[in-house]
Amino acid sequence: MKKTLKFWILTLITFTMIAILSSSFFSSYLVTKKSLIEKSLEQNEMYALKLAQMSEEVFGTMQANLEARKTDVMEYINDPEELTNILNQLLISSKNFNSLSVIGNDGVAIATSPNVGITGNKIDSPGVVEALRLKENFISKPYKAVTGRLLILVSTPLYDDSHTYLGMLNGTIYLQEDNFIHNILAKHFSEDGSYVFVVDEEGTLIYHPDKKRIGEDVSKNKVIQHLLNGQSGSKEIYNTQGAHFLAGYSYISESQWGIVSQTPFEISLQPLSGIMTKMFFYTLPFVILFYVLAYLLSEKLAAPLRKLAISTMNTNGKDVSIENLNISTWFFEAKQLTDTIENYRKLQEEEVANFKLQSFTDPLTGLKNRRYSELVFSDLLEQKCSFSIINIDIDHFKKVNDVYGHQVGDETLQFLAHKLLSGVSEQDVCVRLGGEEFVIILPNCLIDDAYLLAEKLRKEIEANILPLNRKITISAGVGEYKANKETVSELLNRVDEALYVAKSEGRNRTVISP
């Protein structure tokens, strides 16, 4: 039985409504999910920042407490009993240290509070040794003390009026026992499964709700890697145990620690189902009303055609003239749609080509990057083409960064890149491998020609003066690919060894790989 126009109109409206509702709910789901994630990230970032500021203040207070009692300590430096009384008073008043000690310049413990049995002994634990070496205000990395405790040392030096170093006044924080870090961080404000942990400058856990994990290395965590670079912010991550979290993190410059506040991903999205349920029930009355109106409208639209169809069926064909017209009502729209799709396809191809170019280009120097060099090597091997390479490294580049800053360092890299490009042919490929290390790939080039080119570049660079009235020099290693005898990786290692020889022999020279 043929379906009526009313049926098809209602079917079209039904599918349209389902599609609109589905897309609306899906869009709302994505937007709400994104909003909840952003909100959780922002809250954790702000909380981590607040805790970092509190920690900064506590460290400042701790250092100030030690500084305030230095005069008393130096006055009784030779009186262990009186020193013990001073340390006892300081321990009670500061409330942030688990223990205090005075250690002489020879590393011998003069007095401690509380008495942990080390008085009179020479202390050679890492924190004490480092503090004695630096002879300045110092916050140590976590280490195991002679008492077996995992702790952090906060130290201030003791100098007499003639600026003679007498030793140091120390406060310690026991990481696996109650301490000020635990008091500040133990309870997360949201109370929803979120928690806070602290790492030191090497990515070692200083504080964690699970005390068994204190001392664990979590430096592979992406958030921790940002903290180790002195950065603060927020990020969606999987931690070292594979759990999904939304984390905010903040760097503490005073101690070079990092604080991370994180919330389990699924907990952040718990409100999502309730929001979507409310949205469904709010929308349902409007959907029913719209469908009733659509039903009535379809009845009005279909009624005249239905009456005409019935009338036509009941006639004998004499009163009705039927013309079969073959009119293409879709040609114009189809043409326009085809043109639009074709334009869109071309635009996408251009964007893909642009992205591909960017993925193969070093953004700082404009040279090709390591990924592109791998493709070049692959093509050369596939074509069985002989080639040579020049491995180039800027001499004393770290000194340029340290003395003149990274801005000048970047300008130096750009200067070298320009000289390399201007000194090679069109078929040669200049690549920045990373840092100050460059490689030139020379297809169909013998090693002697590669050596001459390397020397030419080296001398030209040495003769040029950079914009800041400075000169730089380069060292280079040169090698030719031995077909069927080595891999590209072995060639690169071999030429890198030649570059190392050039460096060790005084730099500013070219060495051919044997």
XYZ file of C-alpha atoms in Angstrom:
514
model
C 0.000 0.000 0.000
C 1.323 3.396 -1.014
C 2.075 5.784 1.853
C 0.195 9.062 1.949
C 1.765 12.521 1.779
C 0.675 13.099 5.349
C 2.669 10.029 6.406
C 5.805 11.247 4.648
C 5.435 14.772 6.054
C 5.087 13.393 9.578
C 7.986 11.000 8.960
C 10.146 13.873 7.735
C 9.163 16.031 10.712
C 9.793 13.143 13.113
C 13.262 12.453 11.758
C 14.011 16.186 11.667
C 12.965 16.598 15.283
C 14.986 13.559 16.334
C 18.016 14.891 14.470
C 17.651 18.392 15.936
C 17.101 17.082 19.457
C 19.991 14.634 19.144
C 22.373 17.279 17.838
C 21.168 19.771 20.453
C 21.609 17.302 23.279
C 24.969 16.195 21.922
C 26.146 19.803 21.538
C 24.857 20.619 25.006
C 26.631 17.551 26.341
C 29.930 18.599 24.787
C 29.595 22.237 25.884
C 28.580 21.276 29.422
C 31.352 18.697 29.642
C 33.893 21.248 28.442
C 32.554 23.803 30.914
C 32.802 21.344 33.830
C 36.352 20.396 32.827
C 37.413 24.041 32.493
C 35.789 24.881 35.817
C 37.577 22.004 37.569
C 40.905 22.952 35.960
C 40.464 26.587 36.973
C 39.494 25.672 40.549
C 42.486 23.358 40.930
C 44.834 25.931 39.412
C 43.590 28.654 41.756
C 43.754 26.287 44.731
C 47.302 25.215 43.870
C 48.283 28.876 43.504
C 46.754 29.714 46.881
C 48.551 26.812 48.552
C 51.803 27.821 46.872
C 51.428 31.343 48.237
C 50.713 29.961 51.697
C 53.758 27.700 51.429
C 55.908 30.634 50.294
C 54.766 32.568 53.367
C 55.502 29.620 55.668
C 58.988 29.179 54.220
C 59.580 32.904 54.657
C 58.433 32.630 58.268
C 60.619 29.585 58.897
C 63.694 31.301 57.488
C 62.853 34.452 59.481
C 62.522 32.401 62.692
C 65.977 30.937 62.139
C 67.429 34.357 61.286
C 65.891 35.877 64.425
C 67.685 33.424 66.734
C 71.074 33.478 64.998
C 72.478 36.090 67.406
C 71.539 34.018 70.474
C 72.891 30.857 68.900
C 76.255 32.445 68.017
C 76.545 33.902 71.529
C 76.316 30.430 73.065
C 77.951 28.496 70.232
C 80.342 26.908 72.744
C 77.649 26.117 75.334
C 75.669 23.045 74.149
C 73.356 23.118 77.163
C 72.282 26.737 76.602
C 72.037 26.086 72.868
C 69.650 23.221 73.575
C 67.441 25.565 75.624
C 67.401 28.083 72.768
C 66.479 25.361 70.274
C 63.713 24.087 72.563
C 62.219 27.579 72.763
C 62.489 28.053 69.004
C 60.891 24.662 68.331
C 57.901 25.575 70.492
C 57.491 29.070 69.041
C 57.955 28.291 65.331
C 55.635 25.215 65.205
C 56.722 24.521 61.626
C 59.846 22.455 62.297
C 59.914 18.855 63.469
C 63.414 19.321 64.887
C 66.222 21.889 65.183
C 69.972 21.589 65.354
C 73.181 23.597 65.466
C 76.046 22.093 63.473
C 79.589 23.443 63.540
C 81.688 24.249 60.512
C 83.323 20.824 60.904
C 79.967 19.061 60.487
C 79.685 18.009 64.148
C 76.256 18.379 65.785
C 76.655 20.791 68.730
C 73.026 20.715 69.958
C 69.635 19.343 68.834
C 66.010 19.662 69.834
C 64.525 17.220 70.480
C 67.432 15.002 71.426
C 67.714 12.437 68.623
C 71.084 11.045 69.740
C 73.346 12.768 67.221
C 74.891 15.455 69.457
C 78.669 15.284 69.290
C 78.613 13.189 66.111
C 79.802 14.325 62.728
C 76.855 14.513 60.359
C 77.576 13.597 56.755
C 74.039 13.391 55.403
C 73.525 14.990 51.941
C 71.579 18.028 53.151
C 74.120 18.925 55.846
C 77.088 18.425 53.523
C 75.497 20.648 50.873
C 74.577 23.371 53.381
C 78.142 23.385 54.779
C 79.473 23.692 51.263
C 77.181 26.574 50.251
C 77.433 28.526 53.544
C 74.196 30.388 52.758
C 70.428 30.141 53.315
C 69.494 26.742 51.953
C 66.502 24.407 51.517
C 67.627 20.873 50.739
C 66.206 18.134 48.592
C 64.559 15.205 50.435
C 67.144 12.817 51.879
C 67.502 10.070 54.475
C 69.049 11.382 57.682
C 71.290 9.417 60.037
C 68.174 8.774 62.121
C 66.589 6.961 59.168
C 63.925 9.613 58.618
C 63.112 11.075 55.197
C 63.421 14.828 55.731
C 64.115 18.271 54.306
C 66.679 20.632 55.811
C 66.095 24.400 56.107
C 69.405 26.040 56.997
C 70.855 29.480 57.741
C 74.631 30.108 58.105
C 76.324 31.432 61.255
C 79.034 34.093 60.816
C 80.738 36.013 63.617
C 81.584 39.738 63.525
C 84.785 39.063 61.585
C 82.722 37.135 59.026
C 84.237 33.837 60.061
C 81.963 30.881 59.264
C 81.015 29.106 62.520
C 78.503 26.594 61.233
C 74.756 26.659 60.710
C 71.386 26.709 62.422
C 69.041 24.106 60.925
C 65.379 23.251 61.020
C 64.094 19.934 59.655
C 60.753 18.785 58.279
C 59.979 15.059 58.629
C 58.201 14.197 55.357
C 56.593 10.963 56.537
C 55.333 12.396 59.817
C 53.029 15.275 60.774
C 54.472 18.570 59.532
C 53.355 21.973 58.304
C 52.991 20.664 54.732
C 50.534 18.031 55.934
C 48.627 20.611 57.992
C 48.185 22.909 54.970
C 47.510 20.309 52.293
C 45.904 17.296 53.972
C 42.271 18.296 53.397
C 41.204 19.451 49.925
C 38.599 22.235 49.918
C 36.215 20.402 47.540
C 36.026 17.151 49.585
C 35.075 15.168 46.458
C 38.062 12.857 46.075
C 40.407 15.646 45.021
C 43.778 15.830 46.699
C 47.046 17.735 46.718
C 50.636 16.571 46.455
C 54.031 18.315 46.444
C 57.221 17.551 44.513
C 60.729 18.903 44.836
C 62.902 20.345 42.061
C 63.746 16.847 40.765
C 60.181 15.531 40.645
C 60.324 13.540 43.887
C 57.170 13.370 46.025
C 57.649 15.439 49.182
C 54.031 15.222 50.296
C 51.265 12.838 49.235
C 48.101 11.691 51.067
C 49.438 8.154 50.694
C 52.557 8.389 52.881
C 53.964 5.227 51.291
C 54.450 7.186 48.062
C 56.545 9.955 49.661
C 60.005 9.807 48.125
C 58.703 8.328 44.848
C 60.022 9.763 41.559
C 57.083 11.107 39.472
C 59.101 13.268 37.092
C 57.600 11.504 34.038
C 54.210 13.016 34.854
C 53.555 15.761 32.246
C 52.418 18.216 34.922
C 55.588 17.592 36.917
C 57.647 18.267 33.805
C 56.002 21.705 33.546
C 56.760 22.348 37.225
C 60.393 21.336 36.776
C 60.574 24.104 34.164
C 59.232 26.623 36.698
C 55.775 26.821 35.085
C 52.302 27.074 36.627
C 48.926 26.305 35.041
C 46.402 23.495 34.588
C 46.176 20.343 32.467
C 44.138 17.216 31.836
C 46.487 14.286 32.458
C 46.967 10.614 33.177
C 49.240 10.267 36.211
C 52.140 7.818 36.571
C 49.701 5.126 37.714
C 47.407 5.613 34.687
C 44.585 7.431 36.540
C 42.732 10.218 34.686
C 42.857 13.609 36.463
C 42.196 17.313 35.977
C 45.163 19.025 37.610
C 46.145 22.557 38.544
C 49.758 23.201 39.444
C 51.844 26.059 40.848
C 55.597 26.562 41.208
C 57.102 27.741 44.539
C 60.178 29.806 43.719
C 61.347 30.043 47.348
C 61.908 26.299 47.670
C 61.761 25.330 43.953
C 58.940 22.943 44.823
C 55.738 22.397 42.904
C 52.202 21.996 44.291
C 49.597 20.002 42.338
C 45.882 19.994 43.117
C 43.985 17.392 41.116
C 40.478 15.982 40.805
C 39.563 12.572 39.329
C 38.132 13.119 35.848
C 34.963 11.122 36.458
C 34.207 13.068 39.653
C 34.459 16.385 37.784
C 31.825 15.125 35.328
C 29.393 13.727 37.909
C 26.992 16.726 37.574
C 26.765 16.115 33.811
C 24.093 13.383 33.936
C 21.848 15.481 36.215
C 22.156 18.517 33.956
C 21.283 16.487 30.846
C 18.284 14.872 32.604
C 16.894 18.297 33.595
C 17.426 19.559 30.066
C 15.458 16.593 28.674
C 12.437 17.147 30.940
C 12.470 20.911 30.301
C 12.480 20.257 26.533
C 9.838 17.491 26.490
C 6.684 19.725 26.755
C 7.871 21.884 23.845
C 8.576 18.786 21.767
C 5.050 17.444 22.365
C 3.486 20.830 21.543
C 5.535 21.165 18.359
C 4.613 17.650 17.251
C 0.876 18.331 17.763
C 1.169 21.524 15.697
C 3.112 19.647 13.028
C 0.393 16.980 12.903
C -2.324 19.580 12.402
C -0.244 21.406 9.766
C 0.433 18.192 7.856
C -3.296 17.454 7.860
C -3.998 20.854 6.290
C -1.208 20.460 3.741
C -2.182 16.944 2.730
C -5.968 17.381 2.672
C -6.270 19.172 -0.714
C -3.861 16.770 -2.451
C -5.577 13.786 -0.905
C -8.978 14.997 -2.134
C -7.463 15.533 -5.610
C -5.910 12.062 -5.611
C -9.162 10.441 -4.566
C -11.016 12.457 -7.189
C -8.541 11.323 -9.840
C -8.898 7.693 -8.840
C -12.665 7.873 -9.170
C -12.658 9.409 -12.657
C -12.609 7.442 -15.899
C -9.730 9.537 -17.253
C -11.803 11.641 -19.634
C -12.026 14.704 -17.433
C -8.341 14.776 -16.451
C -5.470 15.852 -18.736
C -2.117 14.491 -17.558
C 1.184 15.862 -18.850
C 4.425 14.132 -18.141
C 7.014 16.821 -17.624
C 10.651 15.869 -17.131
C 12.008 18.999 -15.405
C 15.245 18.849 -13.480
C 14.391 20.757 -10.342
C 17.672 19.800 -8.616
C 20.296 20.569 -11.279
C 21.097 24.139 -10.169
C 21.267 23.218 -6.481
C 23.356 20.129 -7.257
C 25.763 22.197 -9.336
C 26.113 24.772 -6.579
C 26.609 22.051 -3.982
C 29.229 20.322 -6.148
C 31.095 23.595 -6.630
C 30.972 24.256 -2.890
C 32.303 20.786 -2.065
C 35.052 21.117 -4.676
C 36.092 24.499 -3.261
C 36.037 23.066 0.225
C 38.157 20.085 -0.925
C 40.759 22.404 -2.440
C 40.793 24.502 0.704
C 41.329 21.374 2.807
C 44.158 20.221 0.526
C 45.830 23.619 0.889
C 45.449 23.497 4.665
C 46.823 19.929 4.800
C 49.786 20.975 2.639
C 50.382 23.969 4.920
C 50.167 21.817 8.061
C 52.526 19.294 6.482
C 55.015 22.049 5.673
C 54.812 23.372 9.238
C 55.304 19.882 10.687
C 58.561 19.545 8.719
C 59.894 23.036 9.507
C 61.798 24.303 12.541
C 59.816 27.406 13.621
C 62.834 29.346 14.929
C 65.285 29.016 12.026
C 63.043 28.095 9.093
C 65.216 25.040 8.384
C 63.839 21.532 8.049
C 63.500 19.526 11.250
C 64.542 16.037 12.340
C 61.279 14.487 11.107
C 61.913 15.808 7.596
C 65.512 14.518 7.636
C 64.204 10.999 8.292
C 62.066 11.237 5.130
C 65.054 12.515 3.128
C 67.246 9.645 4.323
C 64.466 7.184 3.503
C 64.134 8.575 -0.049
C 67.904 8.505 -0.605
C 68.093 4.870 0.505
C 65.097 3.911 -1.630
C 66.675 5.574 -4.686
C 70.053 3.969 -3.829
C 71.599 7.427 -4.030
C 75.036 8.125 -2.561
C 75.272 11.025 -0.159
C 77.377 12.740 2.475
C 76.433 14.626 5.611
C 77.923 17.478 7.611
C 77.137 17.577 11.320
C 77.579 21.121 12.698
C 77.584 22.387 16.277
C 78.042 25.985 17.506
C 81.091 26.311 19.760
C 80.412 27.477 23.325
C 76.740 28.108 22.540
C 75.748 27.620 26.175
C 78.001 30.541 27.052
C 76.136 32.711 24.528
C 72.840 31.908 26.245
C 74.264 32.346 29.730
C 76.021 35.658 29.020
C 73.731 37.346 26.516
C 70.412 35.631 27.145
C 68.199 33.326 25.083
C 67.071 36.168 22.802
C 70.626 36.567 21.522
C 70.958 32.777 21.458
C 67.948 32.580 19.126
C 69.397 35.328 16.901
C 72.661 33.376 16.739
C 70.813 30.224 15.621
C 68.933 32.238 12.981
C 72.197 33.810 11.780
C 73.806 30.380 11.363
C 70.720 28.999 9.589
C 70.834 31.881 7.098
C 74.529 31.257 6.414
C 73.945 27.536 5.900
C 71.089 28.119 3.445
C 73.060 30.675 1.474
C 76.095 28.374 1.263
C 74.500 25.189 -0.115
C 72.864 24.205 -3.400
C 69.145 23.710 -4.013
C 69.358 19.912 -3.779
C 71.100 20.039 -0.398
C 68.964 19.903 2.765
C 69.760 21.935 5.891
C 68.274 20.493 9.071
C 68.179 21.706 12.651
C 68.319 18.553 14.784
C 67.743 20.498 17.997
C 69.470 23.051 20.213
C 72.630 24.267 18.479
C 73.098 21.071 16.432
C 72.588 21.160 12.635
C 73.116 18.694 9.829
C 73.457 19.230 6.077
C 72.437 16.328 3.803
C 74.342 16.370 0.487
C 72.897 13.987 -2.161
C 75.364 12.730 -4.811
C 78.238 14.390 -2.962
C 81.625 12.802 -2.300
C 83.221 13.189 1.098
C 86.041 15.417 -0.196
C 83.517 17.867 -1.634
C 81.542 17.718 1.593
C 84.712 18.512 3.557
C 85.476 21.518 1.320
C 81.928 22.809 1.770
C 82.143 22.377 5.555
C 85.444 24.280 5.649
C 84.013 27.033 3.464
C 81.032 27.446 5.774
C 83.232 27.331 8.882
C 85.581 30.038 7.610
C 82.743 32.248 6.379
C 80.931 32.043 9.714
C 84.134 32.748 11.609
C 84.733 35.829 9.461
C 81.275 37.300 9.956
C 80.260 39.491 12.867
C 76.804 39.089 14.389
C 74.476 42.068 14.989
C 75.750 42.464 18.577
C 79.371 42.848 17.438
C 80.258 39.277 18.320
C 81.771 36.371 16.445
C 80.905 32.719 16.647
C 82.687 29.614 15.431
C 81.464 26.165 14.559
C 82.830 22.659 14.678
C 81.871 20.084 12.067
C 82.007 16.362 11.463
C 81.826 15.041 7.879
C 80.962 11.569 6.672
C 79.941 9.696 3.519
C 77.283 6.970 3.531
C 78.739 3.520 2.957
C 76.034 1.687 1.016
C 75.293 -1.867 2.143
C 77.818 -1.480 4.978
C 76.011 0.625 7.556
C 72.657 2.089 8.473
C 71.816 5.789 8.492
C 71.809 5.639 12.287
C 75.334 4.235 12.267
C 76.401 6.960 9.833
C 74.965 9.652 12.092
C 76.714 8.186 15.131
C 79.984 7.973 13.212
C 79.802 11.594 12.052
C 78.732 12.678 15.527
C 81.916 11.054 16.862
C 83.917 13.063 14.322
C 82.205 16.207 15.569
C 83.161 15.238 19.113
C 86.783 14.875 18.001
C 86.612 18.376 16.466
C 85.316 19.691 19.778
C 87.932 17.901 21.850
C 90.771 19.104 19.598
C 90.022 22.736 20.263
C 86.815 23.485 18.282
C 86.503 25.694 15.150
C 87.597 22.863 12.888
C 86.254 20.146 10.583
C 86.992 16.457 11.083
C 86.255 13.710 8.556
C 84.783 10.535 9.989
C 87.254 7.681 9.457
